[in-house]
């Protein structure tokens, strides 16, 4: 396999889950580990791992930073997280992806040609927080404090490739996130069947 350039992972783990009782969503348990732990495990080979959000339990080598203002949304969170990135390539991930795999992160890294490559889900939607980017291009896109606050607008000028990963039958999709009690319950059920 080709040697991929080193990368840093920036995981957006802010925000309270209002529809999930107000807990810190990345700290919710799916399959015996927090969703944040699952994401961090998928990027264990990263040169650095940065979590953007409130102080929360994580691995000792993970840098935790806060966006300004706190709760300021994904563009502000990315701007904060990118300050601690020292590699030319960065993976940008949501903190609530319990089925993210190292294999998918490697696929994205190997497909990076332009400014970025992101996952497109089975409904054809861009998963903006499931991609790999050139650090300089991303910094330029989200760097202006008076720039767009919507992430899709901030990224709209970049040269982005799309990747539709193959999901094996019966396996959970890597873009599954947990925004509602129903989604969380479904993810927990899938995880229980996989480990049961």
Short mmCIF file of C-alpha atoms in Angstrom, two decimals:
data_model
loop_
_atom_site.label_atom_id
_atom_site.label_comp_id
_atom_site.label_asym_id
_atom_site.label_seq_id
_atom_site.Cartn_x
_atom_site.Cartn_y
_atom_site.Cartn_z
CA UNK A 1 0.00 0.00 0.00
CA UNK A 2 1.20 3.52 -0.76
CA UNK A 3 2.58 5.52 2.11
CA UNK A 4 0.02 8.21 2.94
CA UNK A 5 1.17 11.59 4.25
CA UNK A 6 0.76 12.11 7.98
CA UNK A 7 -2.48 13.70 9.09
CA UNK A 8 -4.09 15.27 12.13
CA UNK A 9 -7.65 14.53 13.18
CA UNK A 10 -9.93 17.37 14.30
CA UNK A 11 -13.07 16.07 15.98
CA UNK A 12 -15.97 18.45 16.52
CA UNK A 13 -17.45 17.40 19.85
CA UNK A 14 -19.26 20.49 21.03
CA UNK A 15 -22.90 21.20 21.49
CA UNK A 16 -25.42 19.83 23.90
CA UNK A 17 -27.84 17.29 22.56
CA UNK A 18 -31.12 19.05 23.31
CA UNK A 19 -33.12 16.17 21.87
CA UNK A 20 -31.13 13.66 23.92
CA UNK A 21 -31.79 15.17 27.33
CA UNK A 22 -29.07 17.81 27.12
CA UNK A 23 -26.10 15.52 27.73
CA UNK A 24 -22.81 16.00 25.91
CA UNK A 25 -23.65 13.92 22.85
CA UNK A 26 -20.13 12.57 22.09
CA UNK A 27 -20.03 11.11 25.62
CA UNK A 28 -23.12 8.96 25.08
CA UNK A 29 -22.41 5.23 25.09
CA UNK A 30 -22.90 3.04 22.03
CA UNK A 31 -21.67 -0.54 22.16
CA UNK A 32 -19.76 -0.19 25.42
CA UNK A 33 -17.78 2.94 24.56
CA UNK A 34 -18.55 6.60 24.04
CA UNK A 35 -19.14 7.81 20.51
CA UNK A 36 -16.14 10.13 20.92
CA UNK A 37 -13.95 7.16 21.92
CA UNK A 38 -15.10 5.32 18.78
CA UNK A 39 -14.12 8.28 16.58
CA UNK A 40 -10.75 8.72 18.30
CA UNK A 41 -10.04 4.99 17.92
CA UNK A 42 -10.66 5.24 14.16
CA UNK A 43 -7.92 7.91 13.95
CA UNK A 44 -5.47 6.28 16.37
CA UNK A 45 -2.78 6.49 13.65
CA UNK A 46 -3.06 10.29 13.36
CA UNK A 47 0.01 12.43 14.10
CA UNK A 48 -2.21 14.46 16.41
CA UNK A 49 -5.81 14.33 17.63
CA UNK A 50 -7.69 17.51 18.51
CA UNK A 51 -11.15 17.55 20.08
CA UNK A 52 -13.07 20.82 19.86
CA UNK A 53 -15.71 21.25 22.54
CA UNK A 54 -16.21 21.54 26.28
CA UNK A 55 -13.77 19.79 28.62
CA UNK A 56 -14.65 16.09 28.52
CA UNK A 57 -13.09 12.70 29.18
CA UNK A 58 -10.70 11.61 26.43
CA UNK A 59 -7.36 9.88 25.85
CA UNK A 60 -4.29 11.49 27.51
CA UNK A 61 -2.61 12.41 24.19
CA UNK A 62 -5.68 14.21 22.82
CA UNK A 63 -5.67 18.03 22.79
CA UNK A 64 -9.02 19.53 23.82
CA UNK A 65 -9.72 23.11 22.67
CA UNK A 66 -12.79 25.34 22.86
CA UNK A 67 -14.29 27.30 20.00
CA UNK A 68 -14.82 31.04 20.40
CA UNK A 69 -17.57 31.79 21.20
CA UNK A 70 -18.40 28.46 22.90
CA UNK A 71 -21.25 26.86 20.99
CA UNK A 72 -20.40 29.07 18.00
CA UNK A 73 -21.03 26.32 15.46
CA UNK A 74 -18.87 24.18 13.20
CA UNK A 75 -17.02 26.98 11.39
CA UNK A 76 -15.87 28.54 14.69
CA UNK A 77 -15.04 25.06 15.99
CA UNK A 78 -12.97 24.23 12.92
CA UNK A 79 -11.12 27.54 13.15
CA UNK A 80 -10.20 26.70 16.75
CA UNK A 81 -9.23 23.10 15.99
CA UNK A 82 -7.03 23.99 13.02
CA UNK A 83 -4.77 26.11 15.25
CA UNK A 84 -3.33 22.88 16.68
CA UNK A 85 -2.80 21.15 13.32
CA UNK A 86 0.83 20.81 12.24
CA UNK A 87 0.32 18.49 9.26
CA UNK A 88 -0.55 19.33 5.64
CA UNK A 89 -3.55 16.97 5.78
CA UNK A 90 -6.40 17.01 8.29
CA UNK A 91 -9.36 14.72 8.87
CA UNK A 92 -12.45 16.62 10.03
CA UNK A 93 -14.94 14.43 11.87
CA UNK A 94 -18.09 14.71 13.93
CA UNK A 95 -17.80 13.45 17.50
CA UNK A 96 -20.94 11.31 17.22
CA UNK A 97 -20.02 8.70 14.59
CA UNK A 98 -20.11 5.41 16.54
CA UNK A 99 -19.42 3.25 13.46
CA UNK A 100 -16.54 5.20 11.92
CA UNK A 101 -13.65 2.92 10.95
CA UNK A 102 -9.94 3.39 10.44
CA UNK A 103 -10.40 1.78 7.01
CA UNK A 104 -12.75 4.54 5.89
CA UNK A 105 -10.38 7.26 7.13
CA UNK A 106 -7.58 5.57 5.15
CA UNK A 107 -9.81 5.42 2.04
CA UNK A 108 -10.48 9.13 2.30
CA UNK A 109 -6.80 9.93 2.80
CA UNK A 110 -5.86 7.89 -0.26
CA UNK A 111 -8.50 9.72 -2.35
CA UNK A 112 -7.36 13.25 -1.46
CA UNK A 113 -6.56 14.93 -4.79
CA UNK A 114 -7.86 18.53 -4.65
CA UNK A 115 -8.66 20.56 -1.54
CA UNK A 116 -10.70 17.85 0.15
CA UNK A 117 -12.66 14.63 -0.11
CA UNK A 118 -15.77 13.86 1.88
CA UNK A 119 -18.26 11.06 2.29
CA UNK A 120 -21.61 11.16 0.51
CA UNK A 121 -24.29 9.11 2.27
CA UNK A 122 -26.79 6.74 0.66
CA UNK A 123 -29.26 9.61 0.27
CA UNK A 124 -26.71 11.63 -1.72
CA UNK A 125 -26.00 14.15 1.06
CA UNK A 126 -22.51 15.53 1.63
CA UNK A 127 -21.26 14.59 5.09
CA UNK A 128 -19.26 17.75 5.82
CA UNK A 129 -17.97 16.35 9.11
CA UNK A 130 -16.67 13.13 7.58
CA UNK A 131 -13.83 14.14 5.29
CA UNK A 132 -10.12 14.69 4.75
CA UNK A 133 -8.75 18.05 3.68
CA UNK A 134 -5.63 20.00 2.80
CA UNK A 135 -4.99 21.99 5.94
CA UNK A 136 -4.04 25.20 4.12
CA UNK A 137 -7.19 25.18 1.96
CA UNK A 138 -9.41 24.55 4.97
CA UNK A 139 -7.71 27.27 7.03
CA UNK A 140 -8.29 29.73 4.18
CA UNK A 141 -11.95 28.70 3.89
CA UNK A 142 -12.87 29.11 7.57
CA UNK A 143 -10.20 31.59 8.66
CA UNK A 144 -12.10 34.86 8.41
CA UNK A 145 -14.04 35.60 11.62
CA UNK A 146 -16.50 37.65 9.52
CA UNK A 147 -16.84 34.90 6.88
CA UNK A 148 -19.79 32.54 6.40
CA UNK A 149 -21.01 30.83 9.57
CA UNK A 150 -22.64 27.93 7.68
CA UNK A 151 -20.06 25.23 7.00
CA UNK A 152 -21.36 24.33 3.53
CA UNK A 153 -21.04 28.01 2.51
CA UNK A 154 -17.54 28.30 3.94
CA UNK A 155 -16.45 25.21 1.99
CA UNK A 156 -18.32 26.02 -1.23
CA UNK A 157 -15.29 27.51 -3.01
CA UNK A 158 -13.07 24.48 -2.45
CA UNK A 159 -12.22 21.72 -4.93
CA UNK A 160 -13.92 18.78 -3.20
CA UNK A 161 -14.17 15.17 -4.31
CA UNK A 162 -16.90 12.88 -3.06
CA UNK A 163 -16.54 9.30 -1.86
CA UNK A 164 -19.44 6.85 -1.57
CA UNK A 165 -18.15 4.05 0.63
CA UNK A 166 -19.49 0.55 0.11
CA UNK A 167 -21.40 -0.57 3.19
CA UNK A 168 -21.45 -4.38 3.53
CA UNK A 169 -24.92 -5.90 3.93
CA UNK A 170 -26.02 -5.81 7.55
CA UNK A 171 -23.21 -3.46 8.58
CA UNK A 172 -23.99 0.00 9.97
CA UNK A 173 -23.12 2.91 7.73
CA UNK A 174 -20.07 4.89 8.90
CA UNK A 175 -21.99 8.17 8.58
CA UNK A 176 -24.65 7.13 11.10
CA UNK A 177 -24.86 9.83 13.74
CA UNK A 178 -27.13 10.09 16.73
CA UNK A 179 -29.18 13.28 16.83
CA UNK A 180 -32.43 11.92 18.28
CA UNK A 181 -33.36 9.37 20.95
CA UNK A 182 -34.56 7.08 18.14
CA UNK A 183 -31.24 7.27 16.28
CA UNK A 184 -29.33 6.65 19.50
CA UNK A 185 -31.52 3.63 20.37
CA UNK A 186 -31.11 2.23 16.83
CA UNK A 187 -27.31 2.64 16.97
CA UNK A 188 -27.17 0.94 20.36
CA UNK A 189 -29.25 -1.96 19.03
CA UNK A 190 -26.97 -2.38 15.99
CA UNK A 191 -23.89 -2.27 18.24
CA UNK A 192 -25.41 -4.87 20.59
CA UNK A 193 -26.07 -7.24 17.67
CA UNK A 194 -22.55 -6.79 16.33
CA UNK A 195 -20.94 -7.61 19.67
CA UNK A 196 -23.58 -10.09 20.84
#
